[in-house]
GROMACS .gro file of C-alpha atoms in nm:
model
  295
    1MET     CA    1   0.831  -1.559   1.397
    2SER     CA    2   1.031  -1.666   1.072
    3GLU     CA    3   1.427  -1.576   1.004
    4ALA     CA    4   1.413  -1.266   0.875
    5ILE     CA    5   1.417  -1.217   0.506
    6LYS     CA    6   1.861  -1.190   0.435
    7ASN     CA    7   1.762  -0.978   0.088
    8ARG     CA    8   1.765  -0.669  -0.070
    9TYR     CA    9   1.430  -0.585  -0.299
   10ASP     CA   10   1.314  -0.297  -0.482
   11PHE     CA   11   0.976  -0.365  -0.730
   12VAL     CA   12   0.796  -0.185  -0.964
   13ILE     CA   13   0.382  -0.254  -1.010
   14LEU     CA   14   0.242  -0.123  -1.380
   15PHE     CA   15  -0.212  -0.102  -1.317
   16ASP     CA   16  -0.427   0.029  -1.486
   17VAL     CA   17  -0.818   0.177  -1.407
   18GLU     CA   18  -1.104   0.153  -1.745
   19ASN     CA   19  -1.425   0.360  -1.671
   20GLY     CA   20  -1.309   0.505  -1.297
   21ASN     CA   21  -1.122   0.654  -1.039
   22PRO     CA   22  -0.825   0.521  -0.879
   23ASN     CA   23  -0.824   0.759  -0.606
   24GLY     CA   24  -0.991   1.033  -0.552
   25ASP     CA   25  -0.901   1.392  -0.390
   26PRO     CA   26  -1.131   1.453  -0.130
   27ASP     CA   27  -1.011   1.888  -0.093
   28ALA     CA   28  -1.083   1.910  -0.528
   29GLY     CA   29  -1.445   1.697  -0.444
   30ASN     CA   30  -1.263   1.371  -0.519
   31MET     CA   31  -1.154   1.428  -0.870
   32PRO     CA   32  -0.920   1.207  -0.946
   33ARG     CA   33  -0.558   1.335  -0.824
   34VAL     CA   34  -0.356   1.467  -1.131
   35ASP     CA   35  -0.023   1.667  -1.096
   36PRO     CA   36  -0.138   2.029  -1.230
   37GLU     CA   37   0.235   2.080  -1.414
   38SER     CA   38   0.215   1.832  -1.594
   39GLY     CA   39  -0.131   1.641  -1.605
   40TYR     CA   40  -0.026   1.307  -1.500
   41GLY     CA   41  -0.251   1.121  -1.337
   42LEU     CA   42  -0.108   0.994  -0.899
   43VAL     CA   43  -0.219   0.794  -0.654
   44THR     CA   44  -0.135   0.785  -0.322
   45ASP     CA   45   0.115   0.540  -0.170
   46VAL     CA   46  -0.196   0.559   0.153
   47CYS     CA   47  -0.411   0.399  -0.092
   48LEU     CA   48  -0.241   0.098  -0.272
   49LYS     CA   49  -0.120   0.053   0.160
   50ARG     CA   50  -0.497  -0.002   0.224
   51LYS     CA   51  -0.526  -0.196  -0.032
   52ILE     CA   52  -0.288  -0.413   0.064
   53ARG     CA   53  -0.377  -0.402   0.388
   54ASN     CA   54  -0.769  -0.497   0.319
   55TYR     CA   55  -0.604  -0.832   0.100
   56VAL     CA   56  -0.424  -0.999   0.434
   57GLU     CA   57  -0.706  -0.925   0.635
   58THR     CA   58  -0.939  -1.078   0.384
   59ILE     CA   59  -0.775  -1.388   0.350
   60LYS     CA   60  -0.616  -1.390   0.680
   61GLU     CA   61  -0.941  -1.341   0.922
   62ASP     CA   62  -0.736  -1.192   1.246
   63GLU     CA   63  -0.504  -1.497   1.236
   64LYS     CA   64  -0.233  -1.507   1.509
   65GLY     CA   65   0.021  -1.300   1.325
   66TYR     CA   66  -0.154  -1.131   1.006
   67ARG     CA   67  -0.397  -0.902   1.224
   68ILE     CA   68  -0.374  -0.552   1.049
   69TYR     CA   69  -0.329  -0.241   1.279
   70ILE     CA   70  -0.466   0.002   1.021
   71LYS     CA   71  -0.851  -0.073   1.001
   72GLU     CA   72  -1.152   0.053   0.933
   73ASN     CA   73  -1.378   0.059   1.304
   74VAL     CA   74  -1.102  -0.082   1.574
   75PRO     CA   75  -0.929   0.267   1.743
   76LEU     CA   76  -0.559   0.232   1.814
   77ASN     CA   77  -0.571   0.215   2.153
   78ARG     CA   78  -0.742  -0.019   2.156
   79SER     CA   79  -0.464  -0.209   2.027
   80ASP     CA   80  -0.148  -0.068   2.148
   81LYS     CA   81  -0.298  -0.173   2.522
   82GLU     CA   82  -0.308  -0.532   2.410
   83ALA     CA   83   0.107  -0.452   2.385
   84TYR     CA   84   0.135  -0.334   2.780
   85ASP     CA   85  -0.089  -0.663   2.964
   86TYR     CA   86   0.095  -0.857   2.791
   87VAL     CA   87   0.395  -0.698   2.947
   88GLY     CA   88   0.171  -0.615   3.274
   89VAL     CA   89   0.189  -0.252   3.264
   90ASP     CA   90  -0.097   0.029   3.312
   91SER     CA   91  -0.084   0.322   3.288
   92SER     CA   92  -0.014   0.435   3.647
   93SER     CA   93   0.289   0.200   3.641
   94VAL     CA   94   0.464   0.204   3.325
   95LYS     CA   95   0.684   0.420   3.481
   96GLN     CA   96   0.821   0.244   3.748
   97LYS     CA   97   0.822   0.009   3.520
   98LYS     CA   98   1.011   0.126   3.252
   99LYS     CA   99   1.308   0.222   3.523
  100ASP     CA  100   1.287  -0.196   3.686
  101ASP     CA  101   1.315  -0.314   3.269
  102PRO     CA  102   1.517  -0.085   3.049
  103ASP     CA  103   1.362  -0.348   2.749
  104LEU     CA  104   1.041  -0.306   2.820
  105ASP     CA  105   0.995  -0.027   2.526
  106ARG     CA  106   1.187  -0.356   2.223
  107LYS     CA  107   0.946  -0.571   2.415
  108VAL     CA  108   0.650  -0.357   2.351
  109ARG     CA  109   0.788  -0.302   2.028
  110ASP     CA  110   0.837  -0.704   1.933
  111PHE     CA  111   0.439  -0.815   2.045
  112MET     CA  112   0.312  -0.548   1.770
  113CYS     CA  113   0.575  -0.613   1.493
  114ASP     CA  114   0.496  -1.000   1.594
  115ASN     CA  115   0.107  -0.989   1.557
  116PHE     CA  116   0.047  -0.725   1.295
  117PHE     CA  117   0.148  -0.783   0.987
  118ASP     CA  118   0.118  -0.423   0.828
  119ILE     CA  119   0.372  -0.313   1.147
  120ARG     CA  120   0.548  -0.592   1.048
  121THR     CA  121   0.610  -0.436   0.661
  122PHE     CA  122   0.528  -0.117   0.597
  123GLY     CA  123   0.566   0.041   1.030
  124ALA     CA  124   0.422   0.269   1.208
  125VAL     CA  125   0.396   0.611   1.459
  126MET     CA  126   0.229   0.390   1.792
  127THR     CA  127   0.258   0.665   2.017
  128THR     CA  128  -0.141   0.689   2.116
  129PHE     CA  129  -0.093   0.693   2.436
  130VAL     CA  130   0.183   0.954   2.542
  131LYS     CA  131  -0.131   1.164   2.692
  132ASP     CA  132  -0.094   0.838   2.941
  133LYS     CA  133   0.258   0.793   2.923
  134LEU     CA  134   0.177   0.455   2.716
  135ASN     CA  135   0.317   0.440   2.364
  136CYS     CA  136   0.442   0.196   2.163
  137GLY     CA  137   0.704   0.433   2.047
  138GLN     CA  138   0.773   0.439   1.640
  139VAL     CA  139   0.866   0.166   1.365
  140ARG     CA  140   1.078   0.177   1.016
  141GLY     CA  141   0.937  -0.121   0.807
  142PRO     CA  142   1.130  -0.267   0.615
  143VAL     CA  143   0.865  -0.233   0.306
  144GLN     CA  144   0.825   0.153   0.127
  145LEU     CA  145   0.617   0.227  -0.121
  146GLY     CA  146   0.657   0.607  -0.364
  147PHE     CA  147   0.294   0.784  -0.510
  148ALA     CA  148   0.149   0.607  -0.854
  149ARG     CA  149   0.171   0.838  -1.114
  150SER     CA  150   0.011   0.673  -1.488
  151VAL     CA  151   0.254   0.671  -1.813
  152GLU     CA  152   0.084   0.915  -1.966
  153PRO     CA  153  -0.076   1.280  -1.920
  154ILE     CA  154  -0.465   1.137  -1.805
  155LEU     CA  155  -0.769   1.354  -1.874
  156PRO     CA  156  -1.071   1.237  -1.558
  157GLN     CA  157  -1.365   1.313  -1.775
  158GLU     CA  158  -1.703   1.448  -1.528
  159VAL     CA  159  -2.042   1.233  -1.612
  160THR     CA  160  -2.364   1.342  -1.520
  161ILE     CA  161  -2.508   1.019  -1.364
  162THR     CA  162  -2.909   1.045  -1.237
  163ARG     CA  163  -3.083   0.827  -0.928
  164VAL     CA  164  -3.433   0.805  -0.870
  165ALA     CA  165  -3.466   0.741  -0.472
  166ILE     CA  166  -3.519   1.016  -0.357
  167THR     CA  167  -3.427   1.199  -0.048
  168THR     CA  168  -3.652   1.371   0.175
  169GLU     CA  169  -4.117   1.369   0.144
  170ASN     CA  170  -4.099   1.744   0.000
  171ASP     CA  171  -3.848   1.699  -0.337
  172ALA     CA  172  -4.074   1.398  -0.356
  173GLU     CA  173  -4.378   1.564  -0.422
  174ASN     CA  174  -4.147   1.792  -0.683
  175LYS     CA  175  -3.957   1.528  -0.917
  176GLY     CA  176  -3.932   1.197  -0.993
  177THR     CA  177  -3.542   1.235  -0.954
  178GLU     CA  178  -3.177   1.375  -0.839
  179MET     CA  179  -2.954   1.458  -0.987
  180GLY     CA  180  -2.565   1.359  -0.951
  181ARG     CA  181  -2.157   1.390  -1.086
  182LYS     CA  182  -1.873   1.145  -1.075
  183TYR     CA  183  -1.563   1.155  -1.206
  184ILE     CA  184  -1.369   0.886  -1.440
  185VAL     CA  185  -1.054   0.837  -1.575
  186PRO     CA  186  -1.143   0.637  -1.964
  187TYR     CA  187  -0.867   0.464  -1.930
  188ALA     CA  188  -0.466   0.501  -1.779
  189LEU     CA  189  -0.262   0.311  -1.704
  190TYR     CA  190  -0.033   0.350  -1.366
  191ARG     CA  191   0.336   0.288  -1.295
  192ALA     CA  192   0.429   0.262  -0.851
  193GLU     CA  193   0.774   0.153  -0.709
  194GLY     CA  194   0.855   0.029  -0.368
  195TYR     CA  195   1.202  -0.144  -0.212
  196ILE     CA  196   1.259  -0.359   0.083
  197SER     CA  197   1.510  -0.325   0.331
  198ALA     CA  198   1.645  -0.613   0.431
  199ASN     CA  199   1.862  -0.453   0.681
  200LEU     CA  200   1.547  -0.296   0.824
  201ALA     CA  201   1.401  -0.687   0.831
  202ARG     CA  202   1.624  -0.813   1.088
  203LYS     CA  203   1.738  -0.542   1.277
  204VAL     CA  204   1.378  -0.390   1.341
  205THR     CA  205   1.109  -0.649   1.240
  206GLY     CA  206   1.165  -0.924   1.162
  207PHE     CA  207   0.995  -0.922   0.817
  208SER     CA  208   1.005  -1.296   0.677
  209GLU     CA  209   1.071  -1.460   0.383
  210GLU     CA  210   0.624  -1.597   0.441
  211ASP     CA  211   0.571  -1.203   0.498
  212LEU     CA  212   0.741  -1.110   0.200
  213GLU     CA  213   0.524  -1.429  -0.025
  214LEU     CA  214   0.220  -1.279   0.113
  215LEU     CA  215   0.295  -0.927   0.038
  216TRP     CA  216   0.375  -1.074  -0.309
  217GLN     CA  217  -0.029  -1.159  -0.343
  218ALA     CA  218  -0.148  -0.932  -0.223
  219ILE     CA  219  -0.010  -0.691  -0.426
  220LEU     CA  220  -0.086  -0.855  -0.697
  221ASN     CA  221  -0.471  -0.877  -0.561
  222MET     CA  222  -0.471  -0.557  -0.454
  223PHE     CA  223  -0.810  -0.471  -0.564
  224GLU     CA  224  -0.921  -0.803  -0.681
  225ASN     CA  225  -1.172  -0.777  -0.361
  226ASP     CA  226  -1.208  -0.386  -0.406
  227HIS     CA  227  -1.445  -0.428  -0.676
  228SER     CA  228  -1.635  -0.051  -0.660
  229ALA     CA  229  -1.849   0.088  -0.921
  230ALA     CA  230  -1.649   0.403  -0.833
  231ARG     CA  231  -1.326   0.229  -0.936
  232GLY     CA  232  -1.454   0.105  -1.197
  233LYS     CA  233  -1.203  -0.224  -1.384
  234MET     CA  234  -0.892  -0.192  -1.148
  235ALA     CA  235  -0.627  -0.496  -1.266
  236VAL     CA  236  -0.194  -0.489  -1.159
  237ARG     CA  237  -0.107  -0.656  -1.511
  238LYS     CA  238   0.312  -0.646  -1.375
  239LEU     CA  239   0.498  -0.704  -1.096
  240ILE     CA  240   0.879  -0.708  -1.141
  241ILE     CA  241   1.076  -0.755  -0.856
  242PHE     CA  242   1.463  -0.680  -0.829
  243LYS     CA  243   1.645  -0.906  -0.610
  244HIS     CA  244   1.965  -0.863  -0.473
  245ASP     CA  245   2.254  -1.131  -0.385
  246SER     CA  246   2.331  -0.836  -0.051
  247GLU     CA  247   2.126  -0.735   0.249
  248LEU     CA  248   2.248  -0.351   0.152
  249GLY     CA  249   2.205  -0.426  -0.242
  250CYS     CA  250   2.448  -0.466  -0.558
  251ALA     CA  251   2.318  -0.151  -0.816
  252PRO     CA  252   2.075   0.149  -0.692
  253ALA     CA  253   1.748   0.130  -0.696
  254HIS     CA  254   1.722   0.408  -0.950
  255LYS     CA  255   1.958   0.208  -1.181
  256LEU     CA  256   1.678  -0.102  -1.216
  257PHE     CA  257   1.393   0.077  -1.265
  258ASP     CA  258   1.527   0.376  -1.572
  259GLY     CA  259   1.623  -0.036  -1.657
  260ILE     CA  260   1.218  -0.050  -1.715
  261LYS     CA  261   1.050   0.108  -2.054
  262VAL     CA  262   0.677   0.190  -2.083
  263GLN     CA  263   0.576   0.321  -2.403
  264ARG     CA  264   0.226   0.369  -2.638
  265LYS     CA  265   0.287   0.175  -2.889
  266LYS     CA  266   0.370   0.354  -3.249
  267ASP     CA  267   0.077   0.279  -3.411
  268VAL     CA  268  -0.165   0.362  -3.109
  269GLU     CA  269  -0.301   0.684  -3.117
  270ILE     CA  270  -0.481   0.742  -2.769
  271ALA     CA  271  -0.427   0.414  -2.537
  272ARG     CA  272  -0.771   0.248  -2.387
  273GLY     CA  273  -0.603  -0.128  -2.265
  274PHE     CA  274  -0.337  -0.236  -2.083
  275ASN     CA  275  -0.232  -0.459  -2.462
  276ASP     CA  276  -0.185  -0.087  -2.615
  277TYR     CA  277   0.195  -0.106  -2.429
  278VAL     CA  278   0.517  -0.220  -2.467
  279VAL     CA  279   0.704  -0.280  -2.097
  280GLU     CA  280   1.084  -0.353  -2.183
  281LEU     CA  281   1.357  -0.494  -1.965
  282ALA     CA  282   1.674  -0.394  -1.920
  283SER     CA  283   1.807  -0.645  -2.148
  284GLU     CA  284   2.149  -0.707  -1.902
  285LEU     CA  285   2.155  -0.610  -1.540
  286PRO     CA  286   2.463  -0.528  -1.246
  287ASP     CA  287   2.638  -0.849  -1.115
  288GLY     CA  288   2.470  -1.031  -0.806
  289VAL     CA  289   2.101  -0.904  -0.941
  290THR     CA  290   1.868  -1.163  -1.077
  291CYS     CA  291   1.504  -1.014  -1.233
  292ILE     CA  292   1.126  -1.144  -1.186
  293CYS     CA  293   0.775  -1.102  -1.329
  294LYS     CA  294   0.466  -1.159  -1.232
  295GLU     CA  295   0.169  -1.077  -1.292
   0.00000   0.00000   0.00000
């Protein structure tokens, strides 16, 4: 694999939704997630990382070094076992092998990081083989995302829908349509913040410059191959990146984030599009920090 990144990064993603549900809450009838105290909309980090994984899987198609660990219809145990097959260990010999080779855990971890992009990026808990005394340990990834929050409070709408497809023969004799409901957000602009540790990349996963460019590409396009009627029109509008001149960084992330102001235009009463907002960046940055904007 290529050499690990040498610079710390902090970044902000601005994405929006129009007439869709960006992240339904299964505990609330799949209603869009909302902070009950403030009314601001929420999108979980797990949701965003799923979109990134899906994009990488789509364009790389299990290319060597860019496989996805957490994916549909593939048990985690199956991927974990690959690492132990690679070092020639099974459940009956792992205890003795660890005595003979103190570096066994590191070799297994390195195999997983080398082969799976999402482990190299986000890390993973790979202790699914504990019962059989096989596990690949835990990896703390250099890329971390927080929950996204809407720029303004949202007001989800419940929309009644009908369908002509009837479920059972008995129902077909008594009615011609069935009723249903779906939730939408008419429009909302969301903001997510993330962090990339060059220190963890060097010490743990080997997250490289090539991985970094793929991550930026995946973030910018994470909704493009994931369109559905339920999610409406979703798009990443801006990716604002702060690059530090050192491995540990030149300024606190929160101070850099505070310099990004997203506000509705004064002459707009209700925002219904990205152009109804103004995005302002700090005019001055701390020494050793540069700002890169991608759209």
